[in-house]
Coordinates of C-alpha atoms in Angstrom, one line a residue:
M268 CA -21.8 -17.2 -14.6
V269 CA -24.0 -15.7 -11.8
G270 CA -23.6 -16.1 -8.1
T271 CA -25.8 -18.2 -5.9
G272 CA -27.4 -15.0 -4.8
E273 CA -29.3 -14.7 -8.0
K274 CA -32.3 -16.3 -6.2
L275 CA -31.8 -13.9 -3.3
M276 CA -32.1 -11.0 -5.7
N277 CA -35.6 -12.1 -6.6
G278 CA -36.7 -11.6 -3.0
N279 CA -36.3 -8.0 -1.7
R280 CA -35.4 -8.6 1.9
I281 CA -32.3 -10.4 3.4
R282 CA -31.3 -10.8 7.1
I283 CA -27.7 -11.5 8.0
R284 CA -28.2 -13.0 11.4
G285 CA -26.1 -13.0 14.5
G286 CA -22.8 -11.8 13.2
R287 CA -20.3 -9.4 14.8
I288 CA -20.9 -6.3 12.7
I289 CA -17.8 -4.2 12.4
D290 CA -18.2 -0.9 10.5
P291 CA -15.4 1.6 11.2
S292 CA -17.2 4.3 9.1
Q293 CA -19.8 4.4 11.9
G294 CA -17.6 3.4 14.8
M295 CA -19.7 0.2 15.0
D296 CA -18.6 -3.1 16.6
R297 CA -21.6 -5.1 17.9
V298 CA -23.3 -8.4 17.5
G299 CA -26.7 -8.3 15.8
D300 CA -28.6 -8.7 12.6
L301 CA -28.1 -6.7 9.4
L302 CA -31.1 -6.1 7.2
I303 CA -30.9 -5.6 3.5
E304 CA -33.9 -4.5 1.3
D305 CA -33.9 -3.9 -2.4
G306 CA -30.1 -4.0 -2.6
R307 CA -29.5 -1.5 0.2
I308 CA -28.8 -1.5 3.9
A309 CA -32.2 -1.2 5.5
G310 CA -31.4 -1.3 9.3
Y311 CA -30.3 -3.4 12.2
D312 CA -32.1 -5.9 14.5
A313 CA -35.7 -5.3 13.3
A314 CA -38.2 -8.0 14.2
P315 CA -38.5 -10.7 11.5
S316 CA -41.3 -9.9 9.1
G317 CA -41.7 -13.2 7.2
G318 CA -40.6 -13.9 3.7
E319 CA -37.0 -13.0 4.5
T320 CA -34.0 -14.8 3.2
V321 CA -31.7 -15.5 6.2
I322 CA -27.9 -15.8 6.0
E323 CA -26.5 -17.2 9.3
A324 CA -23.5 -15.3 10.5
A325 CA -23.0 -16.5 14.1
G326 CA -19.3 -16.6 14.9
C327 CA -18.5 -14.6 11.8
I328 CA -17.4 -11.0 11.2
V329 CA -19.8 -8.9 9.1
T330 CA -18.1 -5.9 7.5
P331 CA -18.6 -3.4 4.6
G332 CA -17.5 -5.0 1.4
L333 CA -13.7 -5.0 1.2
I334 CA -12.1 -2.6 -1.3
D335 CA -8.8 -3.1 -3.1
M336 CA -7.6 0.2 -4.6
H337 CA -4.6 -1.3 -6.4
V338 CA -5.3 -4.1 -8.9
H339 CA -4.0 -5.1 -12.3
L340 CA -6.7 -6.7 -14.4
R341 CA -4.4 -6.9 -17.5
E342 CA -7.3 -6.6 -20.0
P343 CA -7.2 -5.2 -22.6
G344 CA -4.0 -6.6 -24.1
R345 CA -2.6 -9.2 -21.7
E346 CA -5.5 -11.6 -21.4
E347 CA -3.0 -14.5 -21.1
D348 CA -2.3 -13.2 -17.6
E349 CA -5.7 -12.2 -16.4
T350 CA -9.1 -11.0 -17.7
I351 CA -11.6 -8.7 -16.2
E352 CA -13.9 -11.7 -15.6
T353 CA -11.2 -13.9 -13.9
G354 CA -9.8 -11.0 -11.9
T355 CA -13.1 -9.9 -10.5
A356 CA -13.9 -13.6 -9.7
A357 CA -10.7 -13.7 -7.7
A358 CA -11.7 -10.4 -6.0
A359 CA -15.0 -11.8 -4.9
A360 CA -13.4 -15.1 -3.7
G361 CA -11.0 -13.0 -1.6
G362 CA -13.8 -11.0 0.0
F363 CA -13.6 -7.8 -2.2
T364 CA -16.7 -6.2 -3.4
S365 CA -15.0 -3.2 -5.1
L366 CA -11.6 -2.7 -6.8
A367 CA -9.8 0.0 -8.6
C368 CA -7.8 -1.2 -11.6
C369 CA -4.6 0.3 -12.9
P370 CA -4.1 1.6 -16.4
N371 CA -1.0 -0.3 -17.5
T372 CA -2.9 -2.3 -20.1
E373 CA -2.3 -2.5 -23.8
P374 CA -3.5 0.0 -24.9
P375 CA -3.2 2.0 -21.7
L376 CA -6.3 3.4 -20.1
D377 CA -5.7 7.0 -21.3
S378 CA -8.9 7.7 -23.3
P379 CA -12.6 7.7 -22.5
A380 CA -13.1 4.7 -24.8
T381 CA -10.7 2.5 -22.9
V382 CA -12.2 3.6 -19.6
E383 CA -15.6 2.7 -20.9
F384 CA -14.4 -0.6 -22.2
V385 CA -13.3 -1.7 -18.7
R386 CA -16.5 -0.5 -17.1
Q387 CA -18.7 -2.3 -19.6
K388 CA -16.7 -5.6 -19.3
A389 CA -16.9 -5.4 -15.5
A390 CA -20.6 -4.8 -15.6
R391 CA -21.1 -7.9 -17.8
A392 CA -18.9 -10.0 -15.5
R393 CA -21.2 -9.1 -12.5
R394 CA -18.7 -10.1 -9.9
C395 CA -17.8 -6.9 -8.1
N396 CA -17.7 -3.1 -8.6
V397 CA -14.8 -2.0 -10.8
F398 CA -13.5 1.6 -10.6
V399 CA -11.0 2.8 -13.1
I400 CA -7.7 4.5 -12.4
A401 CA -6.7 6.3 -15.6
C402 CA -3.3 7.4 -17.0
V403 CA -1.6 10.5 -15.8
S404 CA 0.2 10.8 -19.2
R405 CA -0.7 9.9 -22.7
N406 CA 0.2 6.3 -23.4
R407 CA 1.9 6.2 -20.0
E408 CA 5.0 7.8 -21.7
G409 CA 5.5 10.6 -19.2
K410 CA 5.7 13.2 -21.9
E411 CA 2.4 15.0 -21.9
L412 CA -0.7 14.9 -19.7
A413 CA -3.6 12.7 -20.6
E414 CA -7.0 14.5 -21.0
I415 CA -7.8 14.5 -17.3
G416 CA -11.2 16.2 -17.6
Q417 CA -12.4 13.9 -20.3
L418 CA -11.3 10.9 -18.3
V419 CA -13.1 12.1 -15.2
Q420 CA -16.3 12.5 -17.3
A421 CA -15.8 8.9 -18.5
G422 CA -15.7 7.7 -14.9
A423 CA -12.0 7.6 -13.8
V424 CA -11.8 8.0 -10.0
A425 CA -8.0 8.5 -9.8
F426 CA -4.9 8.9 -11.9
S427 CA -1.6 7.0 -12.1
D428 CA 1.0 5.7 -14.5
D429 CA 1.5 2.7 -12.2
G430 CA 3.9 0.1 -13.5
A431 CA 6.2 3.1 -14.0
P432 CA 6.7 6.3 -12.0
V433 CA 6.0 9.8 -13.3
E434 CA 9.6 10.8 -13.7
N435 CA 9.2 14.4 -15.0
S436 CA 8.7 16.7 -12.0
E437 CA 7.1 19.4 -14.1
L438 CA 4.6 17.0 -15.5
M439 CA 3.9 15.7 -12.0
R440 CA 3.3 19.2 -10.7
R441 CA 0.9 20.0 -13.5
A442 CA -0.9 16.7 -12.9
F443 CA -1.4 17.7 -9.3
E444 CA -2.9 21.0 -10.4
Y445 CA -5.3 19.4 -12.9
C446 CA -6.4 16.6 -10.6
L447 CA -7.0 19.2 -7.9
M448 CA -9.6 20.9 -10.2
F449 CA -11.6 17.6 -10.1
D450 CA -10.7 16.7 -6.5
K451 CA -9.1 13.4 -7.7
P452 CA -6.1 11.8 -6.1
L453 CA -2.8 11.2 -7.9
L454 CA -1.3 7.7 -7.2
N455 CA 2.4 7.3 -7.9
H456 CA 4.7 4.3 -8.2
C457 CA 7.5 6.0 -6.4
E458 CA 10.8 4.9 -7.9
I459 CA 13.9 6.7 -9.3
P460 CA 14.6 4.7 -12.5
E461 CA 18.3 5.6 -12.5
L462 CA 18.7 4.1 -9.1
A463 CA 16.6 1.0 -9.7
R464 CA 17.8 0.1 -13.2
R465 CA 18.6 -3.6 -13.7
G466 CA 17.9 -4.4 -10.1
V467 CA 15.9 -7.6 -9.3
M468 CA 15.8 -7.4 -5.4
H469 CA 16.4 -5.2 -2.5
E470 CA 20.0 -3.9 -2.3
G471 CA 21.5 -5.2 0.9
K472 CA 23.4 -8.0 2.5
V473 CA 21.3 -10.7 0.9
S474 CA 21.7 -9.3 -2.6
L475 CA 25.4 -9.1 -2.0
V476 CA 25.6 -12.7 -0.9
L477 CA 23.5 -13.9 -3.8
G478 CA 25.3 -11.8 -6.4
L479 CA 22.1 -10.2 -7.6
A480 CA 21.7 -6.6 -8.7
G481 CA 19.9 -4.6 -6.0
I482 CA 17.3 -1.9 -5.9
P483 CA 18.3 0.5 -3.1
A484 CA 15.7 1.8 -0.6
A485 CA 16.6 5.3 -1.7
A486 CA 15.1 4.6 -5.2
E487 CA 11.7 4.8 -3.5
S488 CA 12.2 7.2 -0.6
V489 CA 13.8 10.0 -2.7
M490 CA 10.8 10.0 -5.1
V491 CA 8.3 9.9 -2.2
S492 CA 10.0 13.0 -0.8
R493 CA 9.7 14.7 -4.2
D494 CA 6.1 13.9 -4.6
I495 CA 5.3 15.1 -1.0
A496 CA 7.0 18.4 -1.8
L497 CA 5.0 18.8 -5.0
A498 CA 1.7 17.9 -3.3
E499 CA 2.5 20.4 -0.5
A500 CA 3.3 23.1 -3.1
T501 CA 0.1 22.6 -5.1
G502 CA -2.4 21.4 -2.5
G503 CA -2.9 18.3 -4.5
K504 CA -3.9 14.8 -3.2
L505 CA -1.0 12.3 -3.2
H506 CA -1.4 8.6 -2.6
V507 CA 1.9 6.7 -2.3
M508 CA 1.5 3.2 -3.8
H509 CA 3.0 0.0 -2.2
V510 CA 5.3 1.6 0.4
S511 CA 8.2 -0.6 1.2
T512 CA 11.0 1.5 3.0
L513 CA 11.5 3.0 6.4
G514 CA 12.5 6.3 4.7
S515 CA 9.2 6.5 2.9
V516 CA 7.2 5.8 6.1
E517 CA 9.2 8.5 8.0
A518 CA 8.7 11.1 5.2
I519 CA 4.9 10.4 5.0
R520 CA 4.6 10.6 8.8
R521 CA 6.3 14.0 8.8
A522 CA 4.2 15.2 5.9
K523 CA 1.0 14.3 7.6
A524 CA 2.0 16.1 10.7
R525 CA 2.5 19.3 8.5
G526 CA -1.0 18.8 7.0
V527 CA 0.1 17.7 3.5
R528 CA -2.7 15.8 1.7
V529 CA -0.8 12.5 1.5
T530 CA -2.0 8.9 2.0
A531 CA -0.3 5.6 1.6
E532 CA -0.8 1.9 1.2
L533 CA 1.1 -1.3 2.2
T534 CA 0.7 -4.7 0.5
P535 CA 0.4 -8.1 2.3
H536 CA 3.6 -9.3 0.7
H537 CA 5.5 -6.3 2.0
F538 CA 4.4 -6.9 5.6
S539 CA 4.7 -10.7 5.5
L540 CA 8.0 -11.3 3.7
T541 CA 11.6 -10.1 3.6
D542 CA 14.4 -10.2 1.1
E543 CA 15.6 -13.4 2.7
S544 CA 12.9 -15.2 0.6
L545 CA 15.0 -14.5 -2.5
R546 CA 17.6 -17.1 -1.4
S547 CA 15.3 -19.6 -3.1
F548 CA 15.8 -17.8 -6.4
D549 CA 12.0 -18.3 -6.9
S550 CA 10.7 -15.6 -9.2
N551 CA 7.4 -15.7 -7.3
F552 CA 9.3 -13.6 -4.7
K553 CA 10.2 -11.0 -7.3
M554 CA 8.1 -7.9 -7.2
N555 CA 8.6 -4.1 -7.5
P556 CA 9.1 -2.5 -5.1
P557 CA 11.2 -5.5 -3.9
L558 CA 10.9 -7.4 -0.6
R559 CA 13.0 -5.4 1.8
S560 CA 15.1 -6.3 4.8
E561 CA 13.6 -6.8 8.3
E562 CA 14.2 -3.3 9.5
H563 CA 12.2 -1.8 6.6
V564 CA 9.4 -4.4 7.2
R565 CA 9.2 -3.5 10.9
E566 CA 8.9 0.2 10.2
C567 CA 6.2 -0.4 7.5
I568 CA 4.2 -2.5 10.0
E569 CA 4.6 0.3 12.6
G570 CA 3.3 2.7 10.0
L571 CA 0.2 0.6 9.6
R572 CA -0.2 0.4 13.4
D573 CA 0.2 4.2 14.0
G574 CA -2.0 5.3 11.1
T575 CA 0.8 6.7 8.9
I576 CA -0.2 4.1 6.3
D577 CA -3.9 4.3 5.6
V578 CA -4.6 1.4 3.3
I579 CA -3.9 -2.3 2.8
A580 CA -4.0 -3.0 -0.9
T581 CA -2.8 -6.0 -2.9
D582 CA -1.0 -4.7 -6.0
H583 CA -2.5 -7.9 -7.6
A584 CA -0.1 -8.4 -10.6
P585 CA -0.9 -11.6 -12.4
H586 CA 1.6 -13.2 -14.8
S587 CA 1.2 -16.4 -16.7
K588 CA 3.3 -19.4 -15.6
E589 CA 5.4 -19.3 -18.7
K590 CA 6.5 -15.7 -18.0
K591 CA 7.4 -16.4 -14.3
M592 CA 9.3 -19.6 -15.1
Q593 CA 12.3 -17.7 -16.4
E594 CA 15.6 -16.9 -14.8
L595 CA 15.2 -14.4 -11.9
D596 CA 16.7 -11.5 -13.9
R597 CA 14.4 -12.2 -16.8
A598 CA 11.1 -12.9 -15.1
P599 CA 8.6 -10.1 -14.7
F600 CA 8.0 -8.3 -11.4
G601 CA 4.7 -9.0 -9.6
V602 CA 2.6 -11.4 -7.6
V603 CA -1.1 -12.1 -7.3
G604 CA -2.8 -11.1 -4.1
L605 CA -6.6 -10.9 -4.2
E606 CA -7.3 -14.4 -2.9
T607 CA -4.7 -14.4 -0.1
A608 CA -4.9 -10.8 1.2
L609 CA -7.6 -11.2 3.8
G610 CA -6.1 -14.4 5.2
L611 CA -2.7 -12.7 5.5
V612 CA -4.2 -9.7 7.3
I613 CA -5.9 -11.9 9.8
T614 CA -3.0 -14.2 10.3
R615 CA -0.1 -11.7 10.3
L616 CA -1.7 -8.6 11.7
I617 CA -5.0 -9.2 13.6
K618 CA -4.2 -12.5 15.4
P619 CA -0.8 -11.3 16.7
G620 CA -2.5 -8.1 18.0
I621 CA -0.7 -5.6 15.7
L622 CA -4.0 -4.3 14.4
S623 CA -7.5 -4.6 15.9
W624 CA -10.3 -5.9 13.7
S625 CA -11.7 -2.4 13.4
Q626 CA -8.3 -0.9 12.4
A627 CA -7.7 -3.6 9.8
I628 CA -11.2 -3.4 8.3
E629 CA -10.9 0.4 8.2
K630 CA -7.8 0.1 6.0
M631 CA -9.7 -2.2 3.7
T632 CA -13.0 -0.4 3.5
A633 CA -13.6 3.2 4.7
N634 CA -10.1 4.5 4.0
P635 CA -9.7 3.4 0.4
A636 CA -13.3 4.5 -0.3
G637 CA -12.5 8.0 1.1
I638 CA -9.3 8.3 -0.8
L639 CA -11.0 7.4 -4.1
G640 CA -14.1 9.4 -3.4
I641 CA -16.4 6.4 -4.0
P642 CA -19.7 5.8 -2.1
K643 CA -18.6 2.5 -0.7
G644 CA -17.0 1.1 2.5
T645 CA -20.0 1.6 4.8
L646 CA -23.0 -0.3 6.2
A647 CA -24.9 2.9 7.0
V648 CA -28.6 2.7 6.4
G649 CA -29.3 3.5 2.7
A650 CA -25.9 2.5 1.5
D651 CA -25.4 -0.1 -1.2
A652 CA -25.6 -3.6 0.3
D653 CA -22.0 -4.5 -0.4
V654 CA -21.2 -6.9 2.5
T655 CA -18.3 -9.3 3.3
I656 CA -19.0 -12.1 5.9
I657 CA -15.7 -13.4 7.3
D658 CA -15.1 -16.7 9.1
P659 CA -12.2 -15.6 11.3
D660 CA -11.2 -19.0 12.6
V661 CA -11.2 -21.3 9.6
E662 CA -7.7 -22.6 8.6
W663 CA -6.9 -23.2 5.0
T664 CA -3.8 -23.8 2.9
V665 CA -2.9 -21.6 -0.1
D666 CA -3.1 -23.7 -3.2
P667 CA -2.6 -21.7 -6.5
S668 CA -4.2 -24.5 -8.5
R669 CA -7.5 -23.6 -6.9
F670 CA -7.3 -19.8 -7.5
Y671 CA -10.0 -18.1 -9.6
S672 CA -7.4 -15.8 -10.9
K673 CA -6.0 -16.9 -14.3
S674 CA -2.5 -16.8 -12.9
G675 CA -1.0 -18.5 -9.8
N676 CA 2.2 -16.5 -9.2
T677 CA 1.9 -16.3 -5.4
P678 CA 4.8 -16.3 -2.9
F679 CA 2.5 -17.9 -0.3
A680 CA 1.9 -21.3 -1.9
G681 CA 1.7 -23.9 0.9
W682 CA 1.2 -21.4 3.7
T683 CA -1.5 -22.2 6.2
L684 CA -3.7 -19.1 6.9
Q685 CA -6.4 -18.4 9.3
G686 CA -9.7 -16.6 8.2
R687 CA -11.3 -16.1 4.9
A688 CA -14.4 -14.7 3.2
K689 CA -17.4 -17.0 3.7
T690 CA -20.1 -15.0 1.8
V691 CA -19.8 -11.9 -0.3
L692 CA -22.7 -9.7 -1.4
V693 CA -22.7 -6.9 -4.0
G694 CA -25.8 -4.7 -4.1
G695 CA -27.6 -7.3 -2.0
R696 CA -26.8 -10.1 -4.4
V697 CA -24.6 -13.0 -3.3
V698 CA -21.6 -13.2 -5.6
Y699 CA -19.5 -15.6 -3.6
P700 CA -19.6 -18.5 -3.1
F701 CA -20.1 -19.1 -6.8
A702 CA -22.9 -21.2 -8.3
S703 CA -21.7 -24.8 -8.9

């Protein structure tokens, strides 16, 4: 199914009129018109020339297309949870024009053929740009390196075994060295398995009261420190996925001060919720890393505010209803996030004044683009016309039955959020709202 912008694609000039244009890559925050010609940004505020398609944006925020650098599309192998088509539709509905998908599929994305499969399926879906994060190790087993060079040639933009950490420190060191040859980042799910084993939630007072096995904060922060040490020793580029503990934030902050090439991300569920949510025994609050206590959440938000944490990413992890409707200790970890992320950022961070619009948009556009080394996240003249138009004031209620994602495992069902994507363009073509 194509977007309503298919008819716009037949014309070659579009004017997005009267919006507040925020582009952190250019230090831009101004009200005006954005011009698109032949799928690229053509300029600002030029006089109308006739024959233009006009998209009214008065009262709206116009930004570079949002980028989510941590998404699980599940295909190939787990199409009962999500497909590339449904996942990219959810991304477009959430305001995202680009995403990077993780390699924990079945089979894993550890060969040029699997990377090419995802890229071709995404191209046919025509919803948004999909960039592939390939495996660090063969079959994600952590025993030997994947063919990094061949995967880069196939189009991989980064490397990770996400869903599981790279446990072997020697393998991790060599991965940094190989990725450095191609200037690619290494993304790690930081967790010491021996410390986290059998845990279902954050280890603390709430887990003690509920009688549930806990995952200590040290399970994350110890491996973050190890990875920082290896990145420092090799000169490699480390990106810490889904930070959740104050110890991790402090370690990243110190490493950045020393000049270590480390970046980090925070998810909306980790800045919006605490482990108190597990008192409901609802498996939609079960994710890995787990929801932490208030002190950890406060420090993670402070890390966002002071720039220690560079990126807001969703860790969109869809699971079918049948899988999530199990006892808490049996249900899989993970929640969906593509369609709620923008509303949570506006409601929980921008409206309370924790982040400015420019700071928040930078963490969802220019910063992930820079980390992944992709030519996105900007409205500079000549750039691809990937644009997100946001209505900052609209109120809406989260209803999983209306998600475009194939799964509805969200912890935010019933929440009232403020702000959401109104129109989304990819390469000058409207991909959201979808054609009826």
